[in-house]
Short mmCIF file of C-alpha atoms and ligand atoms in Angstrom, two decimals:
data_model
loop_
_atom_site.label_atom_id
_atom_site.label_comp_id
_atom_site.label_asym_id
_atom_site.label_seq_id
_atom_site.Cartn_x
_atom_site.Cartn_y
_atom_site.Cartn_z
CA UNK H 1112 -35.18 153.69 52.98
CA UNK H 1113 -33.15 156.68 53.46
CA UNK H 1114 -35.69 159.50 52.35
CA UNK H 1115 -37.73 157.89 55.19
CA UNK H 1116 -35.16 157.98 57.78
CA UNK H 1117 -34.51 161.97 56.88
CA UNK H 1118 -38.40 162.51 57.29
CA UNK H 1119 -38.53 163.41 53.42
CA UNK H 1120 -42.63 162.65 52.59
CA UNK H 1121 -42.82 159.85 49.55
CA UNK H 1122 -42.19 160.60 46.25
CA UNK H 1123 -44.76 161.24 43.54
CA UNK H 1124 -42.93 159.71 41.26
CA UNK H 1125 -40.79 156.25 40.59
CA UNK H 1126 -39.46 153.68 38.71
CA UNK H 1127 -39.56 149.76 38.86
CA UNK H 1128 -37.06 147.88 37.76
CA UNK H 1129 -37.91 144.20 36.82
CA UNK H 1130 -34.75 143.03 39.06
CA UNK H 1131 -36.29 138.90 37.07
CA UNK H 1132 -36.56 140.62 33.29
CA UNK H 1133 -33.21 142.19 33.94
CA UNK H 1134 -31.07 138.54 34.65
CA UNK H 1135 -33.60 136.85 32.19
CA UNK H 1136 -32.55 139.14 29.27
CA UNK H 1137 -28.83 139.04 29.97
CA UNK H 1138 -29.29 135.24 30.11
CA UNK H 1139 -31.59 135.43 26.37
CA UNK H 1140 -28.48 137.36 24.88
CA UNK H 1141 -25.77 134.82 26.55
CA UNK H 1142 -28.10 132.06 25.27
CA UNK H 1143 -28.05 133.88 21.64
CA UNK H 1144 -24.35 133.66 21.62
CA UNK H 1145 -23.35 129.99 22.63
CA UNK H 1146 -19.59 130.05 22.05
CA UNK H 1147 -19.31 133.62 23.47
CA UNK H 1148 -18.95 135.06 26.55
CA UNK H 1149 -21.63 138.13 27.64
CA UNK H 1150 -20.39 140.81 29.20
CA UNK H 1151 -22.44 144.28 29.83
CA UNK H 1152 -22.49 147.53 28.61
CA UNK H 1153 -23.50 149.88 31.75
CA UNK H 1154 -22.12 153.09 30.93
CA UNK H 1155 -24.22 156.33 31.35
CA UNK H 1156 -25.29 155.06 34.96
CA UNK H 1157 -26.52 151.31 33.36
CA UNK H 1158 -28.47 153.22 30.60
CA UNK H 1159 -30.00 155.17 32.84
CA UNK H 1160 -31.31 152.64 35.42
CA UNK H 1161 -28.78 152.85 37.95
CA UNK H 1162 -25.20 150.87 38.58
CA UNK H 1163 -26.24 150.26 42.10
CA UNK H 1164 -29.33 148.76 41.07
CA UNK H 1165 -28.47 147.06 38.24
CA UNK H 1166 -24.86 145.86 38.73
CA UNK H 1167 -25.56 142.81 41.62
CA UNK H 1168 -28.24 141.29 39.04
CA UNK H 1169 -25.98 141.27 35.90
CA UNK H 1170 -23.04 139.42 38.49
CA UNK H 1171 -25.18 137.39 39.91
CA UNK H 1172 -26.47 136.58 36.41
CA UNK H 1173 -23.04 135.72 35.04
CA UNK H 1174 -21.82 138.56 33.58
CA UNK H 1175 -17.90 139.26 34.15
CA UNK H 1176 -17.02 141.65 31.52
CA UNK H 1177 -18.71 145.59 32.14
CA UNK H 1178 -18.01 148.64 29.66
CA UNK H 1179 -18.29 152.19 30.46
CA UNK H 1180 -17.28 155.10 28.47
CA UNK H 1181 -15.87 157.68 30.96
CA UNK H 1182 -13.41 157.24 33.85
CA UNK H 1183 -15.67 158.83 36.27
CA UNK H 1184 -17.99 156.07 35.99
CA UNK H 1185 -15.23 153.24 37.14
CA UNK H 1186 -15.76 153.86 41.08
CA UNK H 1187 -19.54 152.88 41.35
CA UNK H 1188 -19.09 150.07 39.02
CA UNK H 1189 -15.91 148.54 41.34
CA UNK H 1190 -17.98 149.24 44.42
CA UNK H 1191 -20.88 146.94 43.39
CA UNK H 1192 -18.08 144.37 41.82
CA UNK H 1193 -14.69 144.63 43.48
CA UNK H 1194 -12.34 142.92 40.94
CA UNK H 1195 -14.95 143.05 37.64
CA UNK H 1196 -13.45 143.41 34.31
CA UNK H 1197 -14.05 147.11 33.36
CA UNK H 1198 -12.99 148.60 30.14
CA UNK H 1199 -13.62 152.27 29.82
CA UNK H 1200 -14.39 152.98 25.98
CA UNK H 1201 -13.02 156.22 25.75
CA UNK H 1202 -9.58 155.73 26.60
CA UNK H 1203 -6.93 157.58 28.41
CA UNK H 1204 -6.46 161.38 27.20
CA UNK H 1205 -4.03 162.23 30.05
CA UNK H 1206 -1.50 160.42 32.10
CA UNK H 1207 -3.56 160.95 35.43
CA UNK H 1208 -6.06 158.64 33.04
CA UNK H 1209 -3.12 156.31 33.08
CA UNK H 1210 -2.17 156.63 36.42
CA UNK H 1211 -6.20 155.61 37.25
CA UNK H 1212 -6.40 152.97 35.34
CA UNK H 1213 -3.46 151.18 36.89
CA UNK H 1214 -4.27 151.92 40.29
CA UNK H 1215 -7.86 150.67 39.88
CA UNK H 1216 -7.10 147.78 37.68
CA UNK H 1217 -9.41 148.58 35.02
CA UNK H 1218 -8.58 148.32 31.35
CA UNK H 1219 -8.40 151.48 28.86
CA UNK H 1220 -9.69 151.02 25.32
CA UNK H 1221 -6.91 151.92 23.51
CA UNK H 1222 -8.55 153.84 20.53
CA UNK H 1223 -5.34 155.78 18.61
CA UNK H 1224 -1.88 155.53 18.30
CA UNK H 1225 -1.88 158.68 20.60
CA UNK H 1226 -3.28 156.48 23.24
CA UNK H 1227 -1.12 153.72 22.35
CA UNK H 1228 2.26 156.03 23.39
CA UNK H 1229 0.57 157.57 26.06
CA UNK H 1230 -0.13 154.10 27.76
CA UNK H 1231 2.60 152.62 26.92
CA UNK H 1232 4.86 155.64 27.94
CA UNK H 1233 3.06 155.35 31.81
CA UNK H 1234 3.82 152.04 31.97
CA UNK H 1235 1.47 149.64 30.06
CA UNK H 1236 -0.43 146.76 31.40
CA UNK H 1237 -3.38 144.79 29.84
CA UNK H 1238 -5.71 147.07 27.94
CA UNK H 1239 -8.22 146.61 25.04
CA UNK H 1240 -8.36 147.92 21.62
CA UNK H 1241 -10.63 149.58 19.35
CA UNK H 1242 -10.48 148.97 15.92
CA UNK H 1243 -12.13 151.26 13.69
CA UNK H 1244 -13.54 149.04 10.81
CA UNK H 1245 -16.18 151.94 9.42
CA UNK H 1246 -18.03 153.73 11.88
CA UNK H 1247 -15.72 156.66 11.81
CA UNK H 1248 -16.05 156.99 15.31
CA UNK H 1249 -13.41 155.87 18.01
CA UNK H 1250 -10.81 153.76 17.10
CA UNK H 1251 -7.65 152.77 14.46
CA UNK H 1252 -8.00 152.24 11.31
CA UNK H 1253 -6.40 149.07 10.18
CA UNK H 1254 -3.95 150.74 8.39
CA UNK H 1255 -2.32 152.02 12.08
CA UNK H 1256 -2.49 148.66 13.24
CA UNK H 1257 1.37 147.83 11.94
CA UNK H 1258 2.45 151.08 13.93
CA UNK H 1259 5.24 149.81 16.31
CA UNK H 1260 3.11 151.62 18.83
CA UNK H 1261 0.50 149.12 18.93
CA UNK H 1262 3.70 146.28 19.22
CA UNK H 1263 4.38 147.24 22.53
CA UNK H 1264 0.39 146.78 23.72
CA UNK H 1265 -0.57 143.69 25.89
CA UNK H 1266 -3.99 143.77 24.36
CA UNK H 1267 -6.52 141.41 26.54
CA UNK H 1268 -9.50 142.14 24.09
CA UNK H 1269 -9.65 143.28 20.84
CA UNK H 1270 -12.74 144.87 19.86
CA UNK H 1271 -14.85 146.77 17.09
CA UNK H 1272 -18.43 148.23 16.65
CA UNK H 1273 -20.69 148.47 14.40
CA UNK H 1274 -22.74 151.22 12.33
CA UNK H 1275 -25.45 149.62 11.49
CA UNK H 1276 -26.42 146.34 13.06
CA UNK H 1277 -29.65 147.39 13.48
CA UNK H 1278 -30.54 147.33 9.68
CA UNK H 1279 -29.86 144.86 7.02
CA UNK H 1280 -27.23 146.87 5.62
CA UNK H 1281 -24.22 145.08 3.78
CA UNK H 1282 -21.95 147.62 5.76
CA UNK H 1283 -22.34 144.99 8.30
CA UNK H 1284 -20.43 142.31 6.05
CA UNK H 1285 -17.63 144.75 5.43
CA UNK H 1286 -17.39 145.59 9.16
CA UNK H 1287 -16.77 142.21 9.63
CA UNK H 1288 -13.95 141.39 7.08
CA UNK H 1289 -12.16 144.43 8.41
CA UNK H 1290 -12.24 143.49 11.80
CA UNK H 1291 -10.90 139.58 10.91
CA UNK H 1292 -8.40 141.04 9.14
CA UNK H 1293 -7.42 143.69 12.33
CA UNK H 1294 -7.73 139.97 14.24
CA UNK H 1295 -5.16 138.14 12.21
CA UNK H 1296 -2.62 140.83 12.64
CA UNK H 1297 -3.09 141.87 16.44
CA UNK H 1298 -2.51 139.58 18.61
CA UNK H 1299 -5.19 139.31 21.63
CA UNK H 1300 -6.90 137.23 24.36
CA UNK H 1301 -10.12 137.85 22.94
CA UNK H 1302 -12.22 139.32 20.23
CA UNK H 1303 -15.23 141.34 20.40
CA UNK H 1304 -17.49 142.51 18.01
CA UNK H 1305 -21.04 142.35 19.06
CA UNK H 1306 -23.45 145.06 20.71
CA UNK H 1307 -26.88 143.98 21.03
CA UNK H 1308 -28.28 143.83 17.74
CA UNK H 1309 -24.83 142.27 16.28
CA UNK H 1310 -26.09 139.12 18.56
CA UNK H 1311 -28.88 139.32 16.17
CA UNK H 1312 -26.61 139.17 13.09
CA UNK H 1313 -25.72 135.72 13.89
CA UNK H 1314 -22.68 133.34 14.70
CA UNK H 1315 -20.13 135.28 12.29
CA UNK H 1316 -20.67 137.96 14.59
CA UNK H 1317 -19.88 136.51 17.99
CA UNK H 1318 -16.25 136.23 18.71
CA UNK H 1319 -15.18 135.64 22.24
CA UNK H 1320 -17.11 138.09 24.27
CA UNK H 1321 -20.40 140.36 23.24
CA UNK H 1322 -20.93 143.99 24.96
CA UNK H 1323 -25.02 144.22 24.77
CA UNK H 1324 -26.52 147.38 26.08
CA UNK H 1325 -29.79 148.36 25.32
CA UNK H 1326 -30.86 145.05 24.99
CA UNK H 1327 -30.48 144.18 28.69
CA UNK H 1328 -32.24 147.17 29.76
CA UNK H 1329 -35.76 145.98 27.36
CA UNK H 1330 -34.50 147.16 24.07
CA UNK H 1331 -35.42 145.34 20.73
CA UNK H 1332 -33.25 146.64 17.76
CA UNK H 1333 -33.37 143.65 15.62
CA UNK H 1334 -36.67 141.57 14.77
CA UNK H 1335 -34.75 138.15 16.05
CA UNK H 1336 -34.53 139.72 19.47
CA UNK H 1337 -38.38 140.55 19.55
CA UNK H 1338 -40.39 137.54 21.29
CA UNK H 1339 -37.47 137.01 23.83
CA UNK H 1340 -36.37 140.58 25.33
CA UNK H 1341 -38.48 141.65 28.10
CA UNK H 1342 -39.42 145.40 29.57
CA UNK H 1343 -36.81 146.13 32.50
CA UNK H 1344 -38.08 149.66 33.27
CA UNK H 1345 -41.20 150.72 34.13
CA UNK H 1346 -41.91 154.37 35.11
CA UNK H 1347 -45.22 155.39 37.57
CA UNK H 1348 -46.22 158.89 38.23
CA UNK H 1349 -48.92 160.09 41.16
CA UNK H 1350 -51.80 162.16 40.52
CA UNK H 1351 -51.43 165.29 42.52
CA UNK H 1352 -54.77 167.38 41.45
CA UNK H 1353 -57.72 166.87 40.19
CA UNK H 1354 -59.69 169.14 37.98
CA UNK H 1355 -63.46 169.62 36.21
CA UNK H 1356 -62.92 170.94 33.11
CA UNK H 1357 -66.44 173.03 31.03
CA UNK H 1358 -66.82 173.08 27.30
CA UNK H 1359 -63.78 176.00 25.93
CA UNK H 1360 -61.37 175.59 28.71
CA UNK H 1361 -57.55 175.87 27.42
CA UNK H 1362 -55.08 172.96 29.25
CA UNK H 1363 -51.37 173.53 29.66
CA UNK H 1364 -48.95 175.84 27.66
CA UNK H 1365 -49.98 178.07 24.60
CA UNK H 1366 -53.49 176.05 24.70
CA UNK H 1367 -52.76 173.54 22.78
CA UNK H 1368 -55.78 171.97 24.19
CA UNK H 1369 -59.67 173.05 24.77
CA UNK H 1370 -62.31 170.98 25.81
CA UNK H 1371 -65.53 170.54 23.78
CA UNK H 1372 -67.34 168.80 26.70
CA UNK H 1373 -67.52 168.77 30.43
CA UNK H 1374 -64.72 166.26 31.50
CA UNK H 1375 -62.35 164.88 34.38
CA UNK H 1376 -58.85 165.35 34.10
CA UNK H 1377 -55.73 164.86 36.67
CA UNK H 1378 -52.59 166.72 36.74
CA UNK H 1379 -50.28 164.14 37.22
CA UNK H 1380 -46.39 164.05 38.24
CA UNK H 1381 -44.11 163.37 35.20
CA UNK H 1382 -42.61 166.22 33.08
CA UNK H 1383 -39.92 166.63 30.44
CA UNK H 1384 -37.36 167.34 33.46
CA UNK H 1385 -37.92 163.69 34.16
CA UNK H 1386 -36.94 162.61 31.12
CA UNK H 1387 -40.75 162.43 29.79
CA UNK H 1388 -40.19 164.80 26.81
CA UNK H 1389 -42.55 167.59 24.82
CA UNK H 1390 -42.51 164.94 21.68
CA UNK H 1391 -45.06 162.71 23.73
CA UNK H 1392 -47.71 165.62 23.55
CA UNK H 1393 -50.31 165.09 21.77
CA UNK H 1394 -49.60 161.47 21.24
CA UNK H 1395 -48.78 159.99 25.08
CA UNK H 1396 -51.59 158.44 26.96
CA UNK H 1397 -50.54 156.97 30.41
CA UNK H 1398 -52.27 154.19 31.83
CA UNK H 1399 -54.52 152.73 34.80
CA UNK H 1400 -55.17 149.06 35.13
CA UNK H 1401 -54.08 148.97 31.03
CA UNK H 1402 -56.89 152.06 30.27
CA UNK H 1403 -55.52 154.31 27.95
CA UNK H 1404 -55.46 158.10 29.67
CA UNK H 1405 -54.29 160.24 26.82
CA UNK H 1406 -52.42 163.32 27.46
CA UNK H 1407 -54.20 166.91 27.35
CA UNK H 1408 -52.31 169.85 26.01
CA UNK H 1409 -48.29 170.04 26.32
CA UNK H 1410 -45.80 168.06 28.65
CA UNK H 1411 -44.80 170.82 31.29
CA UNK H 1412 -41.42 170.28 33.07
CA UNK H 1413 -42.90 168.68 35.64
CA UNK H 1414 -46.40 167.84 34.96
CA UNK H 1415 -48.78 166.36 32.39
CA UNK H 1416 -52.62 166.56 32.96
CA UNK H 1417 -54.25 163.67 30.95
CA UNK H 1418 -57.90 162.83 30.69
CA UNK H 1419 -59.69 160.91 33.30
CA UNK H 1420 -62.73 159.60 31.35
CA UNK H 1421 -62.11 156.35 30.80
CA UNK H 1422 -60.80 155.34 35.02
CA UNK H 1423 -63.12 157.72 36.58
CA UNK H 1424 -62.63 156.19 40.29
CA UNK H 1425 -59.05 157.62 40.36
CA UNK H 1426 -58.21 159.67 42.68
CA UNK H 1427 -55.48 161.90 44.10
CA UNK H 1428 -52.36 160.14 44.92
CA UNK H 1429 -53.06 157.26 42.54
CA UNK H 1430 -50.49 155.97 40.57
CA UNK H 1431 -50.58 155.92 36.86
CA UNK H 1432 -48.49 153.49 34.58
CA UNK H 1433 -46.33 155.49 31.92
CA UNK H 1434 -46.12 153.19 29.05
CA UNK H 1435 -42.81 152.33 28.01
CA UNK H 1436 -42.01 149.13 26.55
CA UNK H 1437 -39.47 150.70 24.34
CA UNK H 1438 -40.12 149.71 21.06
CA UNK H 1439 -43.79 150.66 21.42
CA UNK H 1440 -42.59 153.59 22.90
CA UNK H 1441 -40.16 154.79 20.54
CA UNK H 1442 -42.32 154.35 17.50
CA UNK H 1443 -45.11 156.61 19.49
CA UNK H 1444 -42.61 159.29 20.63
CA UNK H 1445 -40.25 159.42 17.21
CA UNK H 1446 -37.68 158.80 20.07
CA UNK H 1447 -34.96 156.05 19.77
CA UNK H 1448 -35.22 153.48 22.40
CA UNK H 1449 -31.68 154.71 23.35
CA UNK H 1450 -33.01 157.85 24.23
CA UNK H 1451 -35.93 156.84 25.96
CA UNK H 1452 -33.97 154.57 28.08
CA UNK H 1453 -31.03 156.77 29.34
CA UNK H 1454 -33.24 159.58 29.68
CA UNK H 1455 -34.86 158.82 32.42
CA UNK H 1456 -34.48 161.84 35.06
CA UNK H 1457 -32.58 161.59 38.65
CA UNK H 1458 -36.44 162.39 40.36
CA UNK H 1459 -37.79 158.88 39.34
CA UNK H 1460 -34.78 157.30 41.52
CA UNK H 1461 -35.59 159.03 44.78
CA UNK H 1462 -37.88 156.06 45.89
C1 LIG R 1901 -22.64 151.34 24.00
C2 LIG R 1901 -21.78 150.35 23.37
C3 LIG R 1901 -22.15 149.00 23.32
C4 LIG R 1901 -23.52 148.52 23.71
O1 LIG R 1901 -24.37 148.77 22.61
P1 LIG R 1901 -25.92 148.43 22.57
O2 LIG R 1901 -26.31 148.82 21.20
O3 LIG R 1901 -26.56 149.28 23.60
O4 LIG R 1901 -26.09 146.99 22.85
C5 LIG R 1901 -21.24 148.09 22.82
N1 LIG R 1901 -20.02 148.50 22.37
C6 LIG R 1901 -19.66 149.80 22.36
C7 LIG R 1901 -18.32 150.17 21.84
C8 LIG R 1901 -20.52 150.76 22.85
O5 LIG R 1901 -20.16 152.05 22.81
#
């Protein structure tokens, strides 16, 4: 361990990562999608987890194809997988972007006829593109798709995404039909439509190659996905004080809390700076040995205090579970298990 080597004391705070749950949900979502291939969205530092960490299970599950959005995330990914298939969603806004992408090998996501030029214009190569078939987001529209621009592209994979694959929502249909039509005029390697919950949508939805995300990481956005997605990330904070609280004592921030009785409580190592937000006050509880410690009073930026009633024995330096399977914890918080997951502060990966 480094922070051992540099004589830094051990961290109060830290985060497991179920290395097992990890490969066995990549492997759920390539089972899901027979005919396709699964690649892996692991932009924004792999959701939050960490490339380093997370990159050597997802290749040494079978995944081939990674995703990230910006060009400052290509290096770490290529370190952990010399030679992967990376597409960077953004795109190339410059010709130094250009210039990047064909030193390092990695493919741009073509997303305009703008980008179109300006890859062509430094020289080309394989790159993906974006179609935009409704989410008003990134991408053409399939009325650009004709442009003579796009004529010059050596397209490897030809992709789309999504508004609302989360819901039963006919958008989803019409999402579809756009992007088959985009796929019978663009010639490509290989389609791909499908972010997690789209695997949930069904066969129609599959094409070549899917790009799950948040369902690697323990994420659950469609009901079909429920029984066989398992938690990846679980978060454990030390007590670092305890404290005796009498009858009219105020804990934490504007007093959002007084005690009507005598009672235990423990100030423990988790605030909103690490990603465990103000929203949880009030409603969070974190756990020992599956006991329910609710929170006192307001998240601070780097402390909770929560109530030690009901795991009395606990001491200082004990380590408390913060619940966060993310559905669960999403419907507690009012957070989206997208932003619980990549929210995760830099302290819990000091470990
Ligand atoms: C982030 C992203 C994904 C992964 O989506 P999840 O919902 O996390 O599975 C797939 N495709 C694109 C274009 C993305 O931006």
């Amino acid at each position: 361990m480094p922070a051992e080597q540099s004589g830094v004391p051990p961290p109060t705070l830290r985060l497991r990562l179920d290395a097992d749950a990890l490969a066995a949900n990549w492997r759920t979502l390539d089972a899901c999608a027979p005919g396709a291939a699964t690649g892996a969205a692991v932009k924004a530092n792999a959701y939050g987890l960490g490339v380093r960490e997370v990159m050597p299970v997802l290749r040494e599950a079978g995944a081939r194809d990674f995703f990230v959005a910006h060009w400052g995330e290509v290096r770490e990914v290529l370190a952990h997988t010399p030679g992967a298939s990376v597409s960077v969603l953004h795109g190339p806004l410059t010709t130094d972007d250009c210039a990047f992408a064909r030193a390092t090998g990695v493919r741009p996501v073509i997303n305009s006829l703008f980008q179109a030029r300006l890859w062509t214009d430094a020289g080309g190569g394989p790159c993906d593109v974006m179609i935009d078939s409704g989410i008003n987001r990134l991408g053409l529209s399939v009325s650009q798709i004709g442009d003579p621009a796009m004529r010059a592209l050596q397209i490897d994979t030809l992709l789309s995404h999504l508004a609302s694959a989360d819901e039963d929502s006919a958008q989803n249909a019409q999402q579809l039909a756009i992007f088959e039509q985009a796929c019978a005029v663009l010639p490509a390697r290989r389609r791909s439509l499908a972010n997690s919950a789209a695997i949930g949508l069904g066969g129609a939805y599959h094409f070549d190659l899917t790009r799950p995300g948040l369902s690697l990481y323990g994420g659950v956005p469609r009901p079909e996905l429920a029984n066989a997605i398992r938690q990846v990330a679980y978060p454990q904070a030390a007590i670092i004080q305890l404290r005796d609280l009498s009858p009219g004592d105020h804990v934490g921030y504007n007093a959002t809390f007084t005690a009507t009785r005598a009672m235990r409580a423990a100030v423990v190592s988790i605030g909103y700076a690490d990603g465990y937000l103000r929203c949880w006050s009030g409603h969070g509880a974190l756990q020992s040995k599956g006991r329910a410690l609710p929170l006192l009073g307001r998240v601070s930026m780097d402390m909770v205090v929560v109530d030690l009633a009901p795991a009395p024995e606990l001491r200082e330096g004990d380590w408390l579970d913060i619940p966060y399977a993310l559905p669960q914890a999403a419907m507690a918080s009012g957070l989206s298990q997208y932003e619980l997951i990549t929210i995760l502060g830099r302290r819990l990966h000091q470990s």
